[in-house]
Coordinates of N, CA and C in Angstrom, one line a residue:
Chain A
M17 N 0.5 -1.5 -0.2 CA -0.1 -0.2 -0.2 C 0.7 0.7 0.2
K18 N 1.8 1.0 0.7 CA 2.8 2.2 1.3 C 3.7 3.0 0.0
R19 N 4.0 1.2 -1.0 CA 4.9 1.6 -2.2 C 4.1 1.9 -3.1
I20 N 2.3 1.6 -3.6 CA 1.2 1.8 -4.3 C 1.5 3.6 -4.6
L21 N 1.2 3.7 -3.2 CA 1.3 5.7 -2.8 C 2.2 6.6 -3.1
I22 N 3.2 5.9 -3.3 CA 4.7 6.5 -3.5 C 4.9 6.4 -5.2
Y23 N 4.5 5.4 -5.7 CA 4.6 5.8 -7.0 C 3.3 6.9 -7.6
I24 N 2.0 6.6 -6.4 CA 1.2 7.3 -7.1 C 1.8 8.7 -7.3
M25 N 2.4 9.5 -5.9 CA 3.0 10.0 -6.2 C 3.8 10.8 -6.5
L26 N 5.2 10.0 -7.3 CA 6.0 9.7 -8.5 C 4.9 10.3 -9.0
L27 N 4.2 9.6 -10.1 CA 3.5 9.7 -11.5 C 2.6 11.3 -11.6
L28 N 2.4 11.9 -9.9 CA 1.0 12.6 -10.4 C 1.6 14.1 -10.9
P29 N 2.8 14.8 -10.7 CA 3.7 15.7 -11.5 C 3.7 15.2 -12.8
V30 N 3.5 14.1 -13.4 CA 3.2 13.7 -14.6 C 2.1 13.5 -15.6
V31 N 1.3 13.2 -14.3 CA -0.2 13.2 -14.9 C -0.7 14.8 -15.4
A32 N -0.6 15.8 -14.3 CA -0.7 16.9 -14.5 C -0.2 17.8 -15.1
S33 N 0.8 17.5 -15.6 CA 1.6 18.4 -16.5 C 0.2 18.4 -17.9
A34 N 1.0 19.3 -19.0 CA 0.5 19.2 -19.8 C 1.2 17.6 -21.3
Q35 N 1.9 17.8 -20.7 CA 2.9 16.6 -21.6 C 2.2 15.2 -20.7
G36 N 2.2 15.0 -19.7 CA 1.6 14.3 -19.8 C 0.3 13.3 -20.0
K37 N -0.5 14.3 -20.7 CA -1.7 13.9 -21.5 C -1.7 13.0 -22.6
L38 N -0.7 13.4 -23.4 CA 0.5 12.7 -24.2 C 0.9 10.7 -23.2
Y39 N 1.5 10.7 -22.4 CA 2.1 9.5 -21.1 C 0.5 9.3 -20.6
E40 N -0.4 9.7 -20.8 CA -1.1 9.3 -19.8 C -2.1 8.5 -21.1
R41 N -2.2 8.7 -22.7 CA -2.7 8.4 -23.9 C -2.8 6.8 -24.0
Y42 N -1.1 6.5 -23.5 CA -0.3 5.4 -24.7 C -0.2 4.8 -23.4
A43 N 0.1 5.3 -21.4 CA 0.8 4.5 -20.5 C -0.5 3.6 -20.3
S44 N -2.0 3.4 -20.6 CA -2.4 2.3 -19.9 C -2.8 1.6 -20.9
R45 N -2.0 1.4 -22.1 CA -2.3 0.1 -22.9 C -1.2 -1.2 -22.8
A46 N -1.5 -1.8 -23.0 CA -1.0 -2.9 -22.0 C 0.2 -3.3 -23.1
D47 N -0.2 -3.5 -24.3 CA 1.3 -3.8 -25.3 C 1.9 -2.6 -25.6
L48 N 1.9 -1.5 -25.5 CA 2.9 -0.5 -25.3 C 3.5 -0.1 -23.8
T49 N 5.1 -0.3 -24.5 CA 5.9 1.0 -23.1 C 6.1 1.9 -23.6
V50 N 5.9 2.8 -22.9 CA 6.2 4.5 -22.1 C 6.7 4.9 -20.9
A51 N 7.6 5.5 -21.7 CA 8.5 6.9 -20.5 C 8.8 7.9 -21.0
Q52 N 8.5 8.9 -20.0 CA 8.1 9.9 -20.3 C 9.9 11.0 -19.3
V53 N 10.8 11.2 -20.5 CA 11.6 11.4 -19.8 C 11.5 13.3 -20.0
S54 N 12.2 13.9 -18.6 CA 11.8 15.6 -18.9 C 13.1 16.5 -18.6
G55 N 12.9 17.4 -19.6 CA 14.8 18.0 -19.2 C 15.7 17.3 -20.1
F56 N 15.3 16.9 -21.5 CA 16.6 16.2 -22.2 C 17.0 16.6 -22.3
R57 N 18.4 16.5 -22.2 CA 19.4 18.1 -22.5 C 19.9 17.9 -24.7
L58 N 19.6 19.0 -25.2 CA 20.3 18.8 -26.5 C 21.4 19.8 -26.2
N59 N 21.3 21.1 -25.6 CA 22.6 21.4 -25.9 C 23.2 22.5 -24.0
D60 N 23.7 22.9 -24.3 CA 24.2 23.7 -22.1 C 22.7 24.7 -22.1
T61 N 21.4 25.0 -23.0 CA 21.0 25.9 -22.9 C 19.7 25.2 -22.5
A62 N 19.2 24.0 -24.2 CA 18.2 23.9 -24.3 C 17.4 22.5 -23.7
R63 N 16.5 22.3 -23.2 CA 15.9 21.2 -22.9 C 14.5 20.6 -23.2
V64 N 14.0 19.4 -23.1 CA 12.8 19.5 -23.6 C 12.4 18.6 -23.5
D65 N 11.2 17.8 -22.9 CA 10.5 17.0 -23.0 C 9.9 16.1 -24.1
V66 N 10.2 14.2 -23.1 CA 10.0 13.7 -24.4 C 9.0 12.3 -24.1
V67 N 8.3 12.0 -24.6 CA 7.9 10.7 -24.5 C 8.1 9.7 -25.3
L68 N 8.3 8.6 -25.5 CA 8.7 7.7 -25.7 C 8.0 6.8 -25.7
V69 N 7.6 6.2 -26.4 CA 6.3 5.0 -26.7 C 7.1 4.0 -28.0
V70 N 7.5 2.4 -26.9 CA 7.9 1.7 -27.6 C 6.8 0.5 -27.8
A71 N 6.7 0.1 -28.8 CA 5.6 -1.5 -28.6 C 6.2 -3.0 -28.8
D72 N 6.0 -3.6 -27.9 CA 6.8 -4.6 -27.7 C 6.2 -6.0 -28.7
D73 N 5.5 -6.0 -29.6 CA 6.1 -6.7 -30.8 C 5.4 -6.4 -32.1
A74 N 5.1 -6.8 -33.4 CA 5.5 -6.3 -34.3 C 3.3 -5.9 -34.4
A75 N 2.7 -6.5 -33.9 CA 1.1 -6.2 -34.2 C 1.0 -4.9 -33.1
A76 N 1.6 -4.8 -32.0 CA 1.1 -3.3 -31.4 C 1.9 -2.4 -32.0
W77 N 2.9 -3.2 -33.3 CA 3.9 -1.6 -33.5 C 3.0 -1.1 -34.7
Q78 N 2.0 -2.3 -35.7 CA 1.4 -1.7 -36.7 C 0.1 -1.0 -36.3
R79 N -0.4 -1.5 -35.1 CA -1.6 -0.5 -34.7 C -0.8 0.5 -34.1
L80 N 0.5 0.6 -34.1 CA 0.4 2.4 -33.3 C 1.0 3.4 -34.6
A81 N 1.4 2.1 -35.7 CA 2.1 3.2 -37.3 C 0.4 3.2 -37.7
R82 N -0.5 2.9 -37.5 CA -2.0 3.3 -38.1 C -2.7 4.4 -37.9
E83 N -2.5 4.5 -36.3 CA -3.3 5.4 -35.9 C -2.1 6.5 -35.8
L84 N -0.4 6.3 -35.9 CA -0.4 7.8 -36.2 C 0.6 8.2 -38.1
D85 N -0.1 7.2 -38.9 CA -0.4 7.5 -40.0 C 1.2 7.5 -39.8
I86 N 1.9 6.1 -40.2 CA 3.6 5.6 -40.6 C 3.2 5.1 -42.1
R87 N 4.0 5.4 -42.5 CA 3.8 5.3 -43.8 C 5.5 4.6 -44.4
E88 N 5.9 5.5 -43.8 CA 7.0 4.5 -44.4 C 7.6 3.1 -43.1
S89 N 8.6 2.7 -44.3 CA 8.5 1.1 -43.4 C 10.4 1.0 -43.1
E90 N 10.8 1.4 -43.6 CA 12.4 1.5 -43.1 C 13.0 2.9 -42.4
G91 N 13.9 2.9 -41.7 CA 14.2 4.2 -41.8 C 13.6 5.2 -40.3
V92 N 14.6 6.6 -40.4 CA 13.6 7.0 -39.1 C 12.5 7.6 -39.5
T93 N 11.3 8.2 -39.8 CA 10.6 9.1 -40.5 C 10.2 10.6 -39.4
S94 N 10.8 11.5 -39.3 CA 10.4 12.5 -38.5 C 9.6 13.7 -39.2
W95 N 8.6 14.5 -38.1 CA 7.8 15.3 -38.7 C 7.5 16.1 -37.5
L96 N 6.9 17.5 -37.8 CA 6.4 18.2 -36.9 C 4.9 18.8 -36.7
G97 N 4.1 17.8 -35.9 CA 3.2 17.3 -35.5 C 2.4 18.4 -34.0
A98 N 1.3 18.8 -34.2 CA 0.8 19.6 -33.6 C -0.1 19.3 -32.5
A99 N 0.2 19.9 -31.5 CA 0.5 19.2 -29.6 C -0.3 18.3 -29.3
D100 N -1.9 18.9 -30.2 CA -3.7 17.6 -29.4 C -3.2 16.4 -30.2
Q101 N -2.9 16.4 -31.8 CA -3.0 15.6 -32.7 C -1.8 14.9 -33.5
P102 N -0.8 14.2 -32.5 CA 0.5 13.6 -33.5 C 0.5 13.8 -34.4
A103 N -0.6 12.4 -34.9 CA -1.0 12.3 -36.5 C -0.8 13.6 -36.9
R104 N -1.2 14.9 -36.8 CA -1.0 15.4 -37.7 C -0.1 16.9 -38.4
R105 N 0.1 16.3 -39.4 CA 1.1 17.0 -39.7 C 1.2 18.3 -40.0
A106 N 2.1 19.1 -39.1 CA 2.3 20.5 -38.8 C 3.2 21.6 -38.9
R107 N 2.8 22.7 -39.3 CA 3.6 23.5 -39.3 C 4.0 24.6 -37.8
W108 N 5.8 24.3 -37.7 CA 5.5 26.0 -37.1 C 5.1 27.0 -36.4
T109 N 4.1 27.1 -35.8 CA 3.9 28.6 -35.8 C 4.0 29.2 -34.4
G110 N 4.8 28.6 -33.3 CA 5.3 29.3 -32.3 C 4.6 28.8 -31.4
A111 N 3.3 27.6 -31.3 CA 2.6 28.0 -30.3 C 3.0 26.2 -29.3
Q112 N 2.4 25.3 -29.2 CA 3.3 23.9 -28.5 C 3.1 23.7 -29.9
A113 N 4.3 22.7 -30.0 CA 3.9 21.7 -30.8 C 4.8 20.0 -30.4
L114 N 4.7 19.6 -31.4 CA 5.6 18.0 -31.3 C 6.3 18.1 -32.3
R115 N 7.5 17.1 -32.2 CA 8.3 16.7 -33.3 C 8.2 15.4 -32.9
V116 N 8.1 14.5 -34.2 CA 7.7 13.1 -33.7 C 8.6 12.3 -34.5
V117 N 9.1 11.5 -34.3 CA 10.5 11.0 -35.0 C 9.7 9.6 -34.1
A118 N 9.7 8.7 -35.3 CA 9.5 7.0 -35.6 C 10.6 6.1 -36.3
S119 N 10.3 5.5 -35.5 CA 11.1 4.4 -36.1 C 11.4 2.8 -36.3
P120 N 10.2 2.8 -37.3 CA 10.3 1.6 -37.6 C 11.5 0.1 -37.1
E121 N 11.7 0.1 -37.8 CA 13.5 -1.2 -37.2 C 12.7 -1.2 -35.0
R122 N 13.2 -0.4 -34.7 CA 12.8 -0.6 -33.7 C 11.9 -0.2 -32.9
R123 N 10.2 0.1 -33.2 CA 9.0 -0.4 -33.1 C 9.2 0.8 -32.1
S124 N 9.6 1.6 -32.2 CA 9.6 2.8 -31.6 C 8.8 4.7 -31.8
V125 N 8.0 5.4 -31.6 CA 7.6 7.1 -31.2 C 8.4 8.0 -30.2
G126 N 9.3 9.3 -30.8 CA 9.4 10.0 -29.7 C 8.5 10.8 -29.8
F127 N 7.9 11.6 -29.2 CA 7.7 12.9 -29.3 C 8.1 13.5 -28.6
Y128 N 8.9 14.7 -29.3 CA 9.3 16.2 -28.7 C 8.6 17.0 -28.1
I129 N 8.4 17.2 -26.8 CA 7.1 18.2 -26.9 C 8.7 20.1 -27.5
I130 N 7.4 20.5 -27.7 CA 8.3 21.7 -28.6 C 7.5 23.3 -27.8
E131 N 8.1 23.9 -26.9 CA 7.3 24.6 -26.7 C 7.6 26.2 -26.9
N132 N 8.6 26.7 -27.5 CA 9.5 27.5 -27.7 C 10.3 27.0 -28.9
E133 N 10.7 28.6 -29.2 CA 11.9 28.3 -30.5 C 13.2 27.8 -30.5
G134 N 13.2 28.2 -29.0 CA 15.0 28.0 -29.2 C 15.4 26.1 -28.7
Q135 N 13.6 25.4 -28.3 CA 13.9 24.4 -28.4 C 13.2 24.0 -29.6
Y136 N 12.9 24.4 -30.5 CA 13.2 23.5 -32.0 C 14.0 23.6 -32.7
D137 N 14.6 25.1 -32.6 CA 16.0 24.9 -33.4 C 17.6 24.7 -32.7
A138 N 17.3 24.2 -31.3 CA 18.3 23.3 -30.7 C 17.4 21.6 -30.8
L139 N 16.2 21.7 -31.4 CA 16.3 19.9 -31.6 C 16.8 19.7 -32.8
L140 N 16.4 20.4 -33.9 CA 16.6 20.5 -35.0 C 18.3 20.3 -35.4
D141 N 19.3 21.0 -34.8 CA 20.5 21.3 -35.0 C 21.0 19.8 -34.1
Y142 N 20.6 19.5 -32.9 CA 21.1 17.6 -32.4 C 20.9 16.7 -33.6
Q143 N 19.7 17.2 -33.5 CA 19.6 15.9 -34.5 C 20.2 16.1 -36.1
L144 N 20.8 17.0 -37.1 CA 21.5 17.7 -37.6 C 23.3 16.9 -37.1
N145 N 23.4 17.5 -35.8 CA 25.1 17.0 -35.4 C 25.5 16.0 -35.1
Q146 N 24.7 15.5 -34.9 CA 25.1 14.0 -34.1 C 24.5 13.0 -35.2
T147 N 23.9 13.4 -36.1 CA 23.4 12.3 -37.0 C 24.8 12.7 -38.0
V148 N 25.2 12.9 -37.9 CA 26.2 13.7 -39.1 C 27.5 12.8 -38.5
K149 N 27.8 13.4 -36.9 CA 28.4 12.8 -36.0 C 28.8 11.4 -36.2
N150 N 27.4 10.3 -36.5 CA 27.2 9.0 -36.3 C 27.6 8.6 -37.7
K151 N 27.5 9.0 -39.2 CA 27.5 8.9 -39.7 C 29.5 8.8 -40.1
K152 N 30.6 10.0 -39.5 CA 31.4 9.7 -39.7 C 32.2 8.9 -39.1
K153 N 31.5 8.0 -37.8 CA 32.1 7.1 -37.0 C 32.2 5.4 -38.3
Chain B
M167 N 60.4 -14.9 53.4 CA 61.7 -15.0 52.7 C 61.7 -15.6 51.4
A168 N 62.2 -17.0 51.7 CA 62.2 -17.3 51.1 C 60.6 -18.4 50.1
F169 N 59.7 -18.5 51.2 CA 58.7 -19.4 50.8 C 58.0 -17.5 49.6
D170 N 58.2 -16.0 49.7 CA 58.1 -15.2 48.9 C 58.9 -15.4 47.9
N171 N 59.7 -15.5 47.7 CA 60.6 -15.7 46.5 C 59.8 -16.6 45.6
I172 N 59.1 -18.1 46.1 CA 59.2 -19.0 45.4 C 57.3 -18.6 45.0
W173 N 57.0 -18.1 45.7 CA 55.5 -17.6 45.4 C 55.4 -16.6 44.3
E174 N 56.8 -15.5 44.1 CA 56.1 -14.9 43.4 C 57.2 -15.6 41.7
K175 N 57.9 -16.3 42.3 CA 58.1 -16.8 40.9 C 56.7 -17.9 39.7
E176 N 56.2 -18.4 40.9 CA 54.7 -19.1 40.7 C 54.0 -18.0 39.8
E177 N 53.9 -17.4 40.7 CA 53.0 -16.1 40.3 C 53.2 -15.6 39.2
Q178 N 55.1 -14.9 38.2 CA 55.5 -14.9 37.6 C 55.5 -15.9 36.0
Q179 N 55.7 -17.5 36.3 CA 55.3 -18.2 35.5 C 54.1 -18.4 34.7
A180 N 52.6 -18.1 36.2 CA 51.9 -18.2 36.0 C 50.7 -17.4 34.7
L181 N 51.7 -15.6 35.1 CA 51.2 -14.9 34.0 C 52.0 -14.7 32.8
T182 N 53.6 -15.9 32.9 CA 54.1 -15.5 31.6 C 53.3 -16.5 30.7
K183 N 52.6 -18.0 31.4 CA 52.2 -19.2 30.7 C 50.2 -18.5 30.0
R184 N 49.8 -17.2 30.9 CA 48.5 -16.5 30.5 C 49.2 -15.8 29.3
L185 N 50.1 -15.1 29.7 CA 50.3 -14.8 28.4 C 50.5 -14.4 26.8
Q186 N 51.3 -16.4 26.9 CA 52.0 -17.0 25.8 C 50.4 -17.3 26.0
R187 N 49.3 -17.7 26.4 CA 48.0 -18.8 25.5 C 47.7 -17.1 25.1
E188 N 47.3 -16.4 26.1 CA 46.1 -15.5 25.6 C 46.9 -14.0 24.3
Y189 N 47.9 -14.6 24.0 CA 48.6 -12.5 23.4 C 47.8 -13.3 22.3
P190 N 48.0 -14.5 21.7 CA 48.1 -14.6 19.9 C 46.9 -13.9 19.7
A191 N 45.8 -14.8 20.8 CA 44.5 -14.1 20.5 C 44.0 -12.8 20.2
W192 N 44.6 -12.1 21.1 CA 44.6 -10.8 21.4 C 45.2 -10.1 20.1
Q193 N 45.9 -10.3 20.2 CA 46.6 -9.4 18.9 C 46.1 -10.0 17.9
R194 N 45.0 -11.2 17.6 CA 44.1 -11.7 16.1 C 43.8 -10.7 16.5
R195 N 43.1 -10.1 17.4 CA 41.8 -9.5 17.6 C 41.6 -8.3 17.5
R196 N 42.6 -8.0 18.0 CA 43.4 -6.3 17.5 C 43.6 -6.4 15.9
R197 N 44.7 -7.6 15.2 CA 44.4 -7.1 14.3 C 43.0 -6.9 12.9
M198 N 42.4 -7.8 14.0 CA 41.2 -8.0 13.0 C 40.0 -6.6 13.3
G199 N 40.5 -6.2 14.3 CA 39.7 -4.5 14.5 C 40.4 -3.5 13.7
R200 N 41.4 -4.1 13.6 CA 41.9 -2.6 12.6 C 41.6 -3.1 10.9
R201 N 41.7 -3.9 11.0 CA 41.6 -4.7 9.8 C 39.9 -4.1 9.4
A202 N 39.3 -4.2 10.0 CA 37.5 -4.3 10.0 C 37.8 -2.2 10.1
V203 N 38.0 -1.9 10.7 CA 37.9 -0.1 10.7 C 39.0 0.1 9.7
A204 N 39.7 -0.3 8.7 CA 40.6 0.0 7.8 C 39.1 0.0 6.5
A205 N 38.2 -1.4 6.5 CA 37.6 -1.4 5.7 C 36.6 -0.2 5.9
V206 N 36.2 0.1 7.0 CA 35.2 0.8 7.1 C 35.1 2.2 6.1
A207 N 36.4 2.5 6.6 CA 37.1 3.4 6.1 C 37.6 3.2 4.2
V208 N 38.0 2.0 3.4 CA 37.3 2.5 2.4 C 35.9 2.5 2.3
V209 N 35.3 1.5 2.5 CA 33.9 1.8 2.2 C 33.0 2.8 1.8
L210 N 33.1 3.5 3.0 CA 33.0 5.7 3.2 C 33.2 6.5 2.5
V211 N 34.8 5.8 1.5 CA 35.4 7.2 1.5 C 34.9 7.0 -0.4
A212 N 35.0 5.2 -0.3 CA 34.4 4.6 -1.8 C 32.9 5.6 -1.7
G213 N 32.3 5.3 -1.5 CA 30.6 5.6 -0.9 C 30.6 6.9 -1.5
I214 N 31.4 7.9 -0.7 CA 31.5 9.2 -0.8 C 31.6 9.8 -1.6
S215 N 32.6 8.9 -2.9 CA 33.0 9.0 -3.8 C 32.4 9.9 -5.2
I216 N 31.7 8.2 -5.4 CA 30.9 7.8 -6.4 C 29.2 8.8 -5.7
F217 N 28.6 8.8 -5.1 CA 28.3 10.2 -4.8 C 28.5 11.2 -5.1
N218 N 29.1 11.8 -4.6 CA 30.1 12.5 -5.2 C 29.6 12.9 -6.5
F219 N 30.5 11.7 -7.8 CA 30.6 12.5 -8.9 C 28.8 11.8 -9.6
Q220 N 28.5 11.5 -8.6 CA 27.3 11.2 -9.6 C 26.0 12.3 -9.4
F221 N 26.7 13.1 -8.3 CA 26.4 14.2 -8.5 C 26.9 15.9 -9.0
S222 N 28.0 15.8 -9.3 CA 28.7 16.1 -10.2 C 28.3 16.8 -11.9
I223 N 28.4 15.0 -12.2 CA 28.8 15.7 -14.0 C 27.2 15.7 -14.4
P224 N 27.0 16.6 -14.9 CA 25.7 17.3 -15.6 C 25.1 16.4 -16.4
R225 N 23.5 16.1 -15.7 CA 22.3 15.3 -16.4 C 22.0 15.6 -17.7
G226 N 21.8 14.5 -18.4 CA 21.4 14.6 -20.1 C 20.0 14.2 -19.5
Y227 N 19.3 14.3 -18.2 CA 18.4 14.3 -18.7 C 17.8 14.7 -16.6
D228 N 16.3 15.2 -16.3 CA 15.8 15.6 -14.9 C 15.8 14.2 -14.1
S229 N 14.4 14.1 -14.6 CA 13.7 13.0 -14.4 C 13.0 11.9 -15.4
V230 N 12.7 10.6 -14.9 CA 12.0 9.7 -16.3 C 11.1 9.3 -15.4
A231 N 10.0 8.6 -15.8 CA 8.6 7.9 -16.0 C 8.1 7.1 -17.1
C232 N 8.2 5.8 -15.9 CA 7.9 4.9 -17.3 C 6.8 3.7 -16.6
N233 N 5.6 3.6 -17.6 CA 4.6 2.6 -17.0 C 4.6 1.1 -16.4
R234 N 6.4 0.8 -17.2 CA 7.1 0.0 -16.8 C 8.3 -0.2 -16.5
S235 N 9.2 -1.0 -14.7 CA 10.1 -0.7 -14.7 C 10.6 -1.9 -15.6
T236 N 11.3 -2.0 -17.2 CA 12.1 -2.7 -17.3 C 13.4 -2.6 -17.8
F237 N 13.3 -0.4 -17.8 CA 14.5 -0.5 -18.1 C 15.3 0.7 -16.8
P238 N 16.7 0.4 -16.7 CA 16.5 1.9 -16.1 C 16.3 4.1 -16.3
A239 N 16.5 4.5 -15.5 CA 16.0 6.0 -16.4 C 17.1 6.3 -17.4
S240 N 17.9 5.9 -16.8 CA 19.1 5.9 -17.8 C 19.5 5.6 -19.4
H241 N 19.1 4.2 -19.5 CA 18.2 3.9 -21.0 C 17.0 4.3 -22.0
W242 N 16.6 5.1 -20.7 CA 15.5 5.8 -21.7 C 15.5 7.3 -22.6
A243 N 16.6 8.1 -21.5 CA 17.1 9.3 -21.7 C 18.5 9.3 -23.0
E244 N 19.0 7.8 -22.9 CA 19.7 7.4 -24.1 C 19.0 6.8 -25.6
E245 N 18.1 6.3 -24.7 CA 17.4 5.9 -26.7 C 16.3 7.6 -27.5
A246 N 15.9 8.7 -25.5 CA 15.7 9.8 -26.3 C 16.3 10.5 -27.1
G247 N 17.9 10.5 -26.8 CA 19.1 10.9 -27.9 C 18.9 10.2 -29.1
R248 N 19.3 8.6 -29.0 CA 19.5 7.7 -30.0 C 18.4 7.5 -31.0
I249 N 17.2 8.1 -30.8 CA 15.9 8.3 -31.8 C 16.0 9.0 -32.7
L250 N 16.4 9.7 -32.3 CA 17.2 11.4 -32.9 C 18.2 10.9 -33.9
T251 N 19.2 10.2 -33.8 CA 20.0 10.7 -34.4 C 20.7 9.5 -35.4
I252 N 19.4 8.5 -35.5 CA 20.1 7.2 -36.3 C 19.6 7.3 -37.5
Q253 N 18.8 8.4 -38.1 CA 18.3 8.6 -39.4 C 19.4 9.0 -40.6
T254 N 18.8 8.5 -41.4 CA 19.7 8.4 -42.5 C 19.9 10.4 -43.1
I255 N 20.7 10.5 -43.5 CA 20.7 12.0 -43.8 C 22.0 11.8 -46.0

């Protein structure tokens, strides 16, 4: 009982936040593992909140891919999604948005919650710089 | 006088015997005590060092929440970075 209370207390800030809605949406599903990383460090000044959704098996991935309209079967695909509807591709308007990154290979989707332009630029820089670094290796 | 001398001698011998019997055990206990103190000191210093190191390095994330306890928090933080960077360009 005490342990359950501690878990509830730990999860309260997650559930109460706006980002928590995304976490809540997938956390209740038995075929998905959902993790929320708060304050993921992009550079010295920018941090973003991330929600990672990993499908447990191929069938679960198929369902998730259909839901999010992930058409590409190989490699990683990413788009800027509307904050309330991750599957809907949107343009950066200055309001809250999601950078959705999906990897069918890893059966996982990452939702990067962007709240300002600094985060948006830092995220794109991170994605580009790290990818170039990885390619050079 | 002679009686006193004999008494002293016997007492001396008894003391020597007792010392010979008990000293190694006492020495062993003393050695073990020292080792125990040294071990506690090493564990304490190592613990403090690890604790300081853990909290001195800037972390790549603030906190992690997961609906299952399959992996440690650091795994998800790494995954958040990895999924961004495996894109082929």
